[in-house]
mmCIF file of C-alpha atoms in Angstrom:
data_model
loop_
_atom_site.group_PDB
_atom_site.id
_atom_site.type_symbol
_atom_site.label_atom_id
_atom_site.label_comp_id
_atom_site.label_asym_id
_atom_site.label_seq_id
_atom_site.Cartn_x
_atom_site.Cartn_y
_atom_site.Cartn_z
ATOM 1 C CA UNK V 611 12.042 6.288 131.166
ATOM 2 C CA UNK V 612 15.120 4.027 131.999
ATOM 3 C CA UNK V 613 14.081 3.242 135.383
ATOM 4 C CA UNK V 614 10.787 2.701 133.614
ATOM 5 C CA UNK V 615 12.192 0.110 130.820
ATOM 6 C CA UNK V 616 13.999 -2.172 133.292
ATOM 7 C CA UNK V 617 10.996 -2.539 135.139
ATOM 8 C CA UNK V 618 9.042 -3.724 132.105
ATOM 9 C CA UNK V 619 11.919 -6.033 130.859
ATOM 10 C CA UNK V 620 13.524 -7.226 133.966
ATOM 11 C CA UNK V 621 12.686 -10.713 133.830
ATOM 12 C CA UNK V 622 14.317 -10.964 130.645
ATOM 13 C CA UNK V 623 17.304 -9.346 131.060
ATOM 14 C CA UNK V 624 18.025 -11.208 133.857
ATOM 15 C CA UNK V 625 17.031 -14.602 132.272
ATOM 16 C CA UNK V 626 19.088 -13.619 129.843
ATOM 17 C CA UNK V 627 22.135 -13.049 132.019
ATOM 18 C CA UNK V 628 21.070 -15.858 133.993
ATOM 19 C CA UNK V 629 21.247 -17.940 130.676
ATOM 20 C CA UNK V 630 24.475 -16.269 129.911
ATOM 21 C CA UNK V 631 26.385 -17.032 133.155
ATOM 22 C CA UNK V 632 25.567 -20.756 133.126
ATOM 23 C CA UNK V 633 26.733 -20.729 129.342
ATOM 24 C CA UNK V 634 29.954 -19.436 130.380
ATOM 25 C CA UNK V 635 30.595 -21.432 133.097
ATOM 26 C CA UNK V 636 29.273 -24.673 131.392
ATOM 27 C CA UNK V 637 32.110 -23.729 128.543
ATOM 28 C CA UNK V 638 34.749 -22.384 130.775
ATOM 29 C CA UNK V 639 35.042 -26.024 132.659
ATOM 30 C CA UNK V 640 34.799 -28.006 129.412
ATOM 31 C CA UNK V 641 37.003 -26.713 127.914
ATOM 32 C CA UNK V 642 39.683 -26.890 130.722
ATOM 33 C CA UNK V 643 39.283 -30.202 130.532
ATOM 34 C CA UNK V 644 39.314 -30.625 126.984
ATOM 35 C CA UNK V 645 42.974 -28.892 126.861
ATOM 36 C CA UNK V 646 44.143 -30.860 129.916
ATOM 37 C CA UNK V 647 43.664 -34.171 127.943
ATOM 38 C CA UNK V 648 44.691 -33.233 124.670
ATOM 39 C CA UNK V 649 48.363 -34.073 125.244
ATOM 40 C CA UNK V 650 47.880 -37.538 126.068
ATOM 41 C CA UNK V 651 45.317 -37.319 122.547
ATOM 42 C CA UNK V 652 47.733 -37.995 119.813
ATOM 43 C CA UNK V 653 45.644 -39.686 117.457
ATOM 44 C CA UNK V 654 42.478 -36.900 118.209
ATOM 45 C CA UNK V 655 39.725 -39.305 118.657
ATOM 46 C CA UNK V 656 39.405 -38.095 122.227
ATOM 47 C CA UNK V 657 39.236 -34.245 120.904
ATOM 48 C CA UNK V 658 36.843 -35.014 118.673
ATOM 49 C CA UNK V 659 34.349 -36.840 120.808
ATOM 50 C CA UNK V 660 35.114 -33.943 122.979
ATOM 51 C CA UNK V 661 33.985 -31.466 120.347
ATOM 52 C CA UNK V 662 31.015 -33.336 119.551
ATOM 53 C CA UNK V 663 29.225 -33.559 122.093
ATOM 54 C CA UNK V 664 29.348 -29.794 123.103
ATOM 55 C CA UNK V 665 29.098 -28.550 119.084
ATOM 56 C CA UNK V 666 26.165 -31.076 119.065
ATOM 57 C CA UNK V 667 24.462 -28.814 121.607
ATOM 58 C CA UNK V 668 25.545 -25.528 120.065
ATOM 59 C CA UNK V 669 24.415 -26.687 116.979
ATOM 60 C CA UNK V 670 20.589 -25.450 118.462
ATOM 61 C CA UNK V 671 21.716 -22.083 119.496
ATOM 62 C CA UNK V 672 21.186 -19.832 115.849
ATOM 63 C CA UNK V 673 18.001 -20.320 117.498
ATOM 64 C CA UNK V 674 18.370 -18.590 120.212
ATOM 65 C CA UNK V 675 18.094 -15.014 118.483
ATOM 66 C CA UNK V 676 14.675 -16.146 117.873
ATOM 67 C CA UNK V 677 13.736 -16.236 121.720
ATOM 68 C CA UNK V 678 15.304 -12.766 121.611
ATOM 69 C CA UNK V 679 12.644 -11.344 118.898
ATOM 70 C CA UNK V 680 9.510 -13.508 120.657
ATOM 71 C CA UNK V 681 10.380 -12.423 124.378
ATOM 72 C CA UNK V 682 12.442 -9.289 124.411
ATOM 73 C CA UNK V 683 11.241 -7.640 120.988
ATOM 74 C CA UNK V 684 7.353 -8.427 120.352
ATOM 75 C CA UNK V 685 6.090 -7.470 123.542
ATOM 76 C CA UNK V 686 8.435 -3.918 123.341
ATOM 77 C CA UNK V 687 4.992 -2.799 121.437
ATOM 78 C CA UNK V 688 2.806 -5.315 121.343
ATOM 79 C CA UNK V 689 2.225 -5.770 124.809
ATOM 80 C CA UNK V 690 1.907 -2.163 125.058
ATOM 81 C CA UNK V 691 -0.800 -2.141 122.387
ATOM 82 C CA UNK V 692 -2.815 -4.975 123.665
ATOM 83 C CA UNK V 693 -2.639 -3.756 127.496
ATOM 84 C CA UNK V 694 -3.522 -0.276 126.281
ATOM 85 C CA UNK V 695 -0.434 1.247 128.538
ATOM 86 C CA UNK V 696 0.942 3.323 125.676
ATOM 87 C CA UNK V 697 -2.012 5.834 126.067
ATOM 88 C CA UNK V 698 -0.461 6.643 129.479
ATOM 89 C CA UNK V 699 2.696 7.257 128.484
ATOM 90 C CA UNK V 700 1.814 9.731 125.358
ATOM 91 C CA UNK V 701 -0.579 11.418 127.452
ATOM 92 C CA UNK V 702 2.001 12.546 129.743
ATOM 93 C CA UNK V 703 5.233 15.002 128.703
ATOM 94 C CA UNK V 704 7.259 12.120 127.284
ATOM 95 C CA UNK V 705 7.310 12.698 123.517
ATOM 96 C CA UNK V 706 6.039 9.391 121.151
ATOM 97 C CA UNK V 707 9.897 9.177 119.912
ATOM 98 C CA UNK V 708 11.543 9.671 123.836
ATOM 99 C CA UNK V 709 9.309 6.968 124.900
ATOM 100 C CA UNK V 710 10.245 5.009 121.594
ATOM 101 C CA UNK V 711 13.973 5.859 122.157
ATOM 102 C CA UNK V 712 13.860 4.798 125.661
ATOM 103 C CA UNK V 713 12.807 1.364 125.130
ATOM 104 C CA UNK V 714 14.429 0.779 121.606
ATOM 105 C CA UNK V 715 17.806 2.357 122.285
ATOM 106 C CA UNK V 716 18.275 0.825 125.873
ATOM 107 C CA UNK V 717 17.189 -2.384 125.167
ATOM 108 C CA UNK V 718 19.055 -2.727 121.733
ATOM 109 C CA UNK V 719 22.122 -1.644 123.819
ATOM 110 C CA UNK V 720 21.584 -4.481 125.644
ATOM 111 C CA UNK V 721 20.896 -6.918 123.079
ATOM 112 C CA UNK V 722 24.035 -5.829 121.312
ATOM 113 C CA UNK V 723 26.462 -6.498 124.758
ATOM 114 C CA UNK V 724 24.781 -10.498 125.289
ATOM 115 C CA UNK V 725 25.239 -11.053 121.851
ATOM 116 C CA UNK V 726 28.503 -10.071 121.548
ATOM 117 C CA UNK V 727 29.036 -11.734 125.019
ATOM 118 C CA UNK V 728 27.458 -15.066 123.357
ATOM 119 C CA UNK V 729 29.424 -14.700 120.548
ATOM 120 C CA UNK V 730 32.857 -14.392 122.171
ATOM 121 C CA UNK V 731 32.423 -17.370 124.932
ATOM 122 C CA UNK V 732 31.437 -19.502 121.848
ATOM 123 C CA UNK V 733 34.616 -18.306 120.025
ATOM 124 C CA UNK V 734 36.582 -19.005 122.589
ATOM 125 C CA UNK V 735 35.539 -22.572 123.431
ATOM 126 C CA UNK V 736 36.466 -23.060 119.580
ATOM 127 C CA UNK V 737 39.944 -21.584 120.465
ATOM 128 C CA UNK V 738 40.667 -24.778 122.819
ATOM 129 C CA UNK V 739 40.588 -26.973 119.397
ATOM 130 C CA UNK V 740 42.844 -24.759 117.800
ATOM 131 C CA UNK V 741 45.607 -27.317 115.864
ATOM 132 C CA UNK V 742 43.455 -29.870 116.376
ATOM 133 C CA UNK V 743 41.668 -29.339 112.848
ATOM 134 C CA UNK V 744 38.436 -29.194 114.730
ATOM 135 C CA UNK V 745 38.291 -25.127 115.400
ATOM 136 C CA UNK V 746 37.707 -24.878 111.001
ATOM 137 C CA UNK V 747 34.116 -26.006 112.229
ATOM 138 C CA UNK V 748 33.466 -22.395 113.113
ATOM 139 C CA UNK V 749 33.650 -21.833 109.277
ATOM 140 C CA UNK V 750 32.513 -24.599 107.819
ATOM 141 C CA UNK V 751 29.649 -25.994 109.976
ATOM 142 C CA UNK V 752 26.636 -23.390 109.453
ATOM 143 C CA UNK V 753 25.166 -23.630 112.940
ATOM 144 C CA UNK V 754 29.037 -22.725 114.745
ATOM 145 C CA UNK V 755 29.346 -19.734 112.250
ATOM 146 C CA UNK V 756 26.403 -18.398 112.866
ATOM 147 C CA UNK V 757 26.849 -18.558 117.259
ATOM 148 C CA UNK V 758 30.317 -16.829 116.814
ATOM 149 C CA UNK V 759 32.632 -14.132 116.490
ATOM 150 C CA UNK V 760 30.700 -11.174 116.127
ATOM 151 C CA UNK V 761 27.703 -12.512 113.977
ATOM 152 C CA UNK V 762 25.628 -13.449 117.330
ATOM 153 C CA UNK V 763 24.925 -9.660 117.953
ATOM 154 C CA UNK V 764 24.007 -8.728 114.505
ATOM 155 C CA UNK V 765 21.746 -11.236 114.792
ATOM 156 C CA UNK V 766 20.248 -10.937 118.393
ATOM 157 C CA UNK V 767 19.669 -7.145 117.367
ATOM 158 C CA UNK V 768 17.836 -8.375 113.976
ATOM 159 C CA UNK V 769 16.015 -10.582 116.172
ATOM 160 C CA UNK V 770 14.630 -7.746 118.448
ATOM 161 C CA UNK V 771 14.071 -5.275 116.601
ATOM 162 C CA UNK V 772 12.164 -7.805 113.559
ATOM 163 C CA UNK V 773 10.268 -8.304 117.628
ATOM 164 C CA UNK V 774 9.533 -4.853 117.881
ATOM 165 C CA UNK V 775 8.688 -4.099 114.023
ATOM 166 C CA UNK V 776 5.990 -6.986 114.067
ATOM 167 C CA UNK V 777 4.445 -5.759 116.978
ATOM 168 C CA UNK V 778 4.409 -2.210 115.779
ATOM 169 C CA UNK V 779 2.388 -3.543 112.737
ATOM 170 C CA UNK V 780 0.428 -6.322 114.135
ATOM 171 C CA UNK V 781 -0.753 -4.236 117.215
ATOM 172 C CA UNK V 782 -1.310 -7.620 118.764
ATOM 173 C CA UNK V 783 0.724 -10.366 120.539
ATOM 174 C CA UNK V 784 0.275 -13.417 118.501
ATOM 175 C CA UNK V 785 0.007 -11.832 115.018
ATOM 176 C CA UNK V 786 3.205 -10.418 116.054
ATOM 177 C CA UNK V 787 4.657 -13.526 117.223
ATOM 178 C CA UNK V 788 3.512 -15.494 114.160
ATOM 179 C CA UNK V 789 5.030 -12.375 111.433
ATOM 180 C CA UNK V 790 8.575 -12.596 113.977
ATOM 181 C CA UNK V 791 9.092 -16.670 113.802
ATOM 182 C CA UNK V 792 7.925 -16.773 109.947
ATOM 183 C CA UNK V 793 10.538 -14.216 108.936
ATOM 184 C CA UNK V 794 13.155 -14.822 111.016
ATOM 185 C CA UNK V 795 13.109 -18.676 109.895
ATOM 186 C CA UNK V 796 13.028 -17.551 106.401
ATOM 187 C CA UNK V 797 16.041 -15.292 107.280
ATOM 188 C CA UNK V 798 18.231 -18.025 108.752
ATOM 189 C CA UNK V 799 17.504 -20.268 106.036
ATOM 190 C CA UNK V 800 18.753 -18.281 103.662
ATOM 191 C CA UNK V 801 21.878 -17.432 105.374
ATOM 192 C CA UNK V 802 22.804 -20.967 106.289
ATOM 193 C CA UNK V 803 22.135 -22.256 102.965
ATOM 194 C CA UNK V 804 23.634 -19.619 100.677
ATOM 195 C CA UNK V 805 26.534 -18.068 102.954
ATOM 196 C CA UNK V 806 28.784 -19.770 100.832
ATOM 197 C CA UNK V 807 28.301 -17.249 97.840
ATOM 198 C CA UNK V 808 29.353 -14.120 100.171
ATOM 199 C CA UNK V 809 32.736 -14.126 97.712
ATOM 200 C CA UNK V 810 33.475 -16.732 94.650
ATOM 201 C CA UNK V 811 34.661 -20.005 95.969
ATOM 202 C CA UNK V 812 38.419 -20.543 95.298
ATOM 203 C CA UNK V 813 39.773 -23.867 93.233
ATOM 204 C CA UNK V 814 42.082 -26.701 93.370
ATOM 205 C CA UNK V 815 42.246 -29.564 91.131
ATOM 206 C CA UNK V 816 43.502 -32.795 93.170
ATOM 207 C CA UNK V 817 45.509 -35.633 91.245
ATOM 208 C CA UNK V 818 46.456 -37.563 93.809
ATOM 209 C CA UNK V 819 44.702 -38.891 96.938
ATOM 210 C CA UNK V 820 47.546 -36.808 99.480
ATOM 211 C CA UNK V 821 46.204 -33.398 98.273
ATOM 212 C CA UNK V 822 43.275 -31.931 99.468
ATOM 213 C CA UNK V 823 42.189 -28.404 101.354
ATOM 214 C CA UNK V 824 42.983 -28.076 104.721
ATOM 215 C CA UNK V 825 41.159 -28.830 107.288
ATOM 216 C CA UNK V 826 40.530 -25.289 108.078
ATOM 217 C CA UNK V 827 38.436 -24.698 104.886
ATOM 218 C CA UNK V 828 34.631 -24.385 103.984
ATOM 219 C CA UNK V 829 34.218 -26.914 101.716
ATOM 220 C CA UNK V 830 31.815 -25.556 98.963
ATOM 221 C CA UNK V 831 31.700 -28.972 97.004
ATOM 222 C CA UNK V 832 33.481 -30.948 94.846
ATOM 223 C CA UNK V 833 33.139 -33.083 91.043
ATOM 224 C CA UNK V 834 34.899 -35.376 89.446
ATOM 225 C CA UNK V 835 36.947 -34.724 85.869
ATOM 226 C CA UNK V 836 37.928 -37.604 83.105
ATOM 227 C CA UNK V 837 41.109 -37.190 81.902
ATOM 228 C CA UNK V 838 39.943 -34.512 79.201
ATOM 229 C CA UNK V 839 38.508 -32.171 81.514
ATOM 230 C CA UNK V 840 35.176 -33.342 80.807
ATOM 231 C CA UNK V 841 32.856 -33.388 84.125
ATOM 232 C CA UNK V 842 31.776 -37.186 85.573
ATOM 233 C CA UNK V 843 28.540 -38.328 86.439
ATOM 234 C CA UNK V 844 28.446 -38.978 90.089
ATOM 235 C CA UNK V 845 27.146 -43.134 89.164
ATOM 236 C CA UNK V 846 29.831 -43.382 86.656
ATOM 237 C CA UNK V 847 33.017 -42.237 88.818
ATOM 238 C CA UNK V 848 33.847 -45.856 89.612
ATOM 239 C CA UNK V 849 33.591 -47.034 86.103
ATOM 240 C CA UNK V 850 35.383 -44.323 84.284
ATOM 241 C CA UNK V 851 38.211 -43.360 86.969
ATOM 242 C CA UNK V 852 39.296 -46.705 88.547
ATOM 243 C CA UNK V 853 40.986 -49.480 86.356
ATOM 244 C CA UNK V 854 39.433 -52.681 85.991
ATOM 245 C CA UNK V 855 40.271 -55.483 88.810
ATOM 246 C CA UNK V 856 42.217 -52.518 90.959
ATOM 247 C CA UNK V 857 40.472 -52.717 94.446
ATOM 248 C CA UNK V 858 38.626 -49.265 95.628
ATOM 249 C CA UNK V 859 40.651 -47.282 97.494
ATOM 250 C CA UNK V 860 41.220 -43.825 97.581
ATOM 251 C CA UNK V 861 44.287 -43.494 95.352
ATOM 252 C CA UNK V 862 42.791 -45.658 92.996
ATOM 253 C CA UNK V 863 40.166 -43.218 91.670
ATOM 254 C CA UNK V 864 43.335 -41.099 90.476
ATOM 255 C CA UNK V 865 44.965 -44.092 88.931
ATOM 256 C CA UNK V 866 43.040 -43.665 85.603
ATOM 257 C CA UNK V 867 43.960 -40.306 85.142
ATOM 258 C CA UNK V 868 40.757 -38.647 86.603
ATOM 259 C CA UNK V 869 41.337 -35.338 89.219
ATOM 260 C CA UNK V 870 38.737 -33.867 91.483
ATOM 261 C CA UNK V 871 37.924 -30.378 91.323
ATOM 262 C CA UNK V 872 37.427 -28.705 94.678
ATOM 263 C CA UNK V 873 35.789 -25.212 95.431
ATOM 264 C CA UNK V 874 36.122 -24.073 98.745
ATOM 265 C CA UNK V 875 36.077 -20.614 100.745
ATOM 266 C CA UNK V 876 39.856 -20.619 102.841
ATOM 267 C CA UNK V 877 39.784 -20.196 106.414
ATOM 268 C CA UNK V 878 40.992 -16.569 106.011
ATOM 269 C CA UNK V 879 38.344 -15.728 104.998
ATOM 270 C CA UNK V 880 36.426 -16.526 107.760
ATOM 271 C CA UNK V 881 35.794 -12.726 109.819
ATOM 272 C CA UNK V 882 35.413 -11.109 106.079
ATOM 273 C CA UNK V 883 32.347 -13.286 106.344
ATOM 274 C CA UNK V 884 31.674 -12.324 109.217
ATOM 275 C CA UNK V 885 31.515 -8.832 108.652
ATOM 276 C CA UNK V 886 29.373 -8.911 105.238
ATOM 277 C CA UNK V 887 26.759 -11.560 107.139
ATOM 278 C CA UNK V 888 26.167 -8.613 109.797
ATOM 279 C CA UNK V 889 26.258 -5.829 107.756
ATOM 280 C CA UNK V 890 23.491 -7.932 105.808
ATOM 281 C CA UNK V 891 21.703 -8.042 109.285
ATOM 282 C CA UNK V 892 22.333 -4.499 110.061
ATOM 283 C CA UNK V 893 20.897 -2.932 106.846
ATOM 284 C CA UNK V 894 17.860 -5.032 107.174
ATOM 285 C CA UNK V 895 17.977 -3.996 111.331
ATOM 286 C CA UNK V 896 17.824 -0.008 109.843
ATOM 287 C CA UNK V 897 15.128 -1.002 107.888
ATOM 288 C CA UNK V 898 13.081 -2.762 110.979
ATOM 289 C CA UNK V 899 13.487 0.364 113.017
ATOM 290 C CA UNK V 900 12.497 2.677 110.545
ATOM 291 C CA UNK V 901 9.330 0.724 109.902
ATOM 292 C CA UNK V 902 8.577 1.099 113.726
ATOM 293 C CA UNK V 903 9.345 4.769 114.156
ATOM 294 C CA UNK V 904 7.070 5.590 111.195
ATOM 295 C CA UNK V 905 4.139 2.733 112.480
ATOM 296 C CA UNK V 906 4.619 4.863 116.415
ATOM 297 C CA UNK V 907 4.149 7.966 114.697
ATOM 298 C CA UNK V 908 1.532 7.375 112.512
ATOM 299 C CA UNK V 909 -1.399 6.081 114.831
ATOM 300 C CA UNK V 910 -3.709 8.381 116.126
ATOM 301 C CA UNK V 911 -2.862 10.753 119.750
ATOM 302 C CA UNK V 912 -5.195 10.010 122.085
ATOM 303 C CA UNK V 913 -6.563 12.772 124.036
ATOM 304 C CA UNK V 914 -4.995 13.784 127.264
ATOM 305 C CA UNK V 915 -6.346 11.245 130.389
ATOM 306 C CA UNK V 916 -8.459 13.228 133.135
#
């Protein structure tokens, strides 16, 4: 059943690795070049134009999971459906849930090794801008969070098996392709837009235009106080905090006696994130597989070819 999977599935897995290995290599020579100039970088403008334009890039790749459900996951069942080649194989000895094993378990095994894979050349790219205030991107910006550390696989494996699921319900290709991008869209959207609520935001009330958060942080957001404590209209900030005829600079908006209240996640807490975003995707994974091992089970044994 093995030999039987890769043959089904070896153009992906080896587009996949073929993806993989150009990743690495594409990463692996920027970024030796990256920490070969940042010594003569003392200001960082180089670093950061550096960063850009690869973070830029990787800025696309929470999509990639997606590719994963529509190319390695839908057509796990789907394309069995619609080609009618499941009949063969429940015909035959092979039990409904060895067959089902076979291509879930080896596949997801797989899924689970790129991802991390993914995950870890990303992270380490990040590692070259370590110091450089630029590697707190991995926390704050959504898209870099969501391409490292270990997130990628919990992801690539909700991907795939959301693949599988939808084709196990749909029965046919395009349904199952249409159910797969719909939910997984919905899915990312709600991660990357409400991520920062995984743990209450922590505060710090700035006086003075030298304080701030680090640079390390994921900046939550931010509001202005009067001098009673009383919140400030975003319109009215320049009126109320900065004293008439002063010029607007940054220090000035403290001059009146107004603070700014900060909420922000610290960059510690960065892999706790980590690990309650893929337990998230894990739970709902469970759930995905369960739905196809009862959807398998429940259609209707065809009588025995010949």
């Amino acid at each position: 059943m093995l030999w039987m999977t890769w043959r089904q599935h070896r153009v992906q897995i080896l587009v996949t690795a073929a993806f993989l290995a150009a990743l690495g290599i594409a990463l692996l020579v920027h970024g030796i070049s990256v920490s070969g100039a940042l010594g003569d970088d003392p200001s960082g403008a180089r670093a950061r134009d550096r960063f850009t334009e690869v973070s830029t890039v990787l800025g696309w790749f929470p999509l990639v999971p997606l590719l994963i459900g529509i190319f390695w996951g839908v057509p796990v069942l789907a394309g069995e459906y619609e080609r009618a080649t499941h009949k063969l194989a429940w015909t035959q000895s092979v039990s409904r849930g060895r067959w089902l094993l076979a291509k879930l378990g080896g596949l997801a095994a797989v899924v689970v090794i790129t991802g991390l894979a993914f995950g870890a050349m990303i992270s380490a790219w990040l590692g070259v801008f370590d110091g450089t205030g630029l590697a707190g991107h991995r926390f704050a910006d959504p898209g870099l969070f969501t391409v490292s550390g270990v997130v990628p696989a919990a992801w690539w494996l909700f991907a795939f098996t959301l693949g599988v699921a939808a084709g196990a319900v749909a029965q046919r290709v395009l349904p199952a392709l249409a159910i797969t991008v719909g939910v997984f869209a919905v899915a990312l959207f709600l991660f990357m837009t409400n991520r920062d609520g995984f743990a209450a935001p922590r505060q710090l009330e700035v006086t003075a235009a030298d304080q701030g958060v680090g640079p390390d942080t994921y900046l939550v957001g931010s509001r202005w106080l009067d001098g009673q404590g009383r919140e400030i209209d975003g319109d009215a900030v320049d009126r109320v905090c900065v004293p008439a005829g002063a010029p607007l600079t940054e220090s000035a908006y403290y001059q009146g006696g107004c603070r700014q209240l900060i909420e922000y996640q610290p960059a510690d807490r960065y892999w706790l994130f980590q690990l309650i975003e893929a337990g998230i995707l894990l739970t709902v994974t469970a759930a995905f597989v369960v739905t196809t091992v009862l959807r398998v089970h429940r259609r209707t044994p065809t009588a025995r070819v010949g």
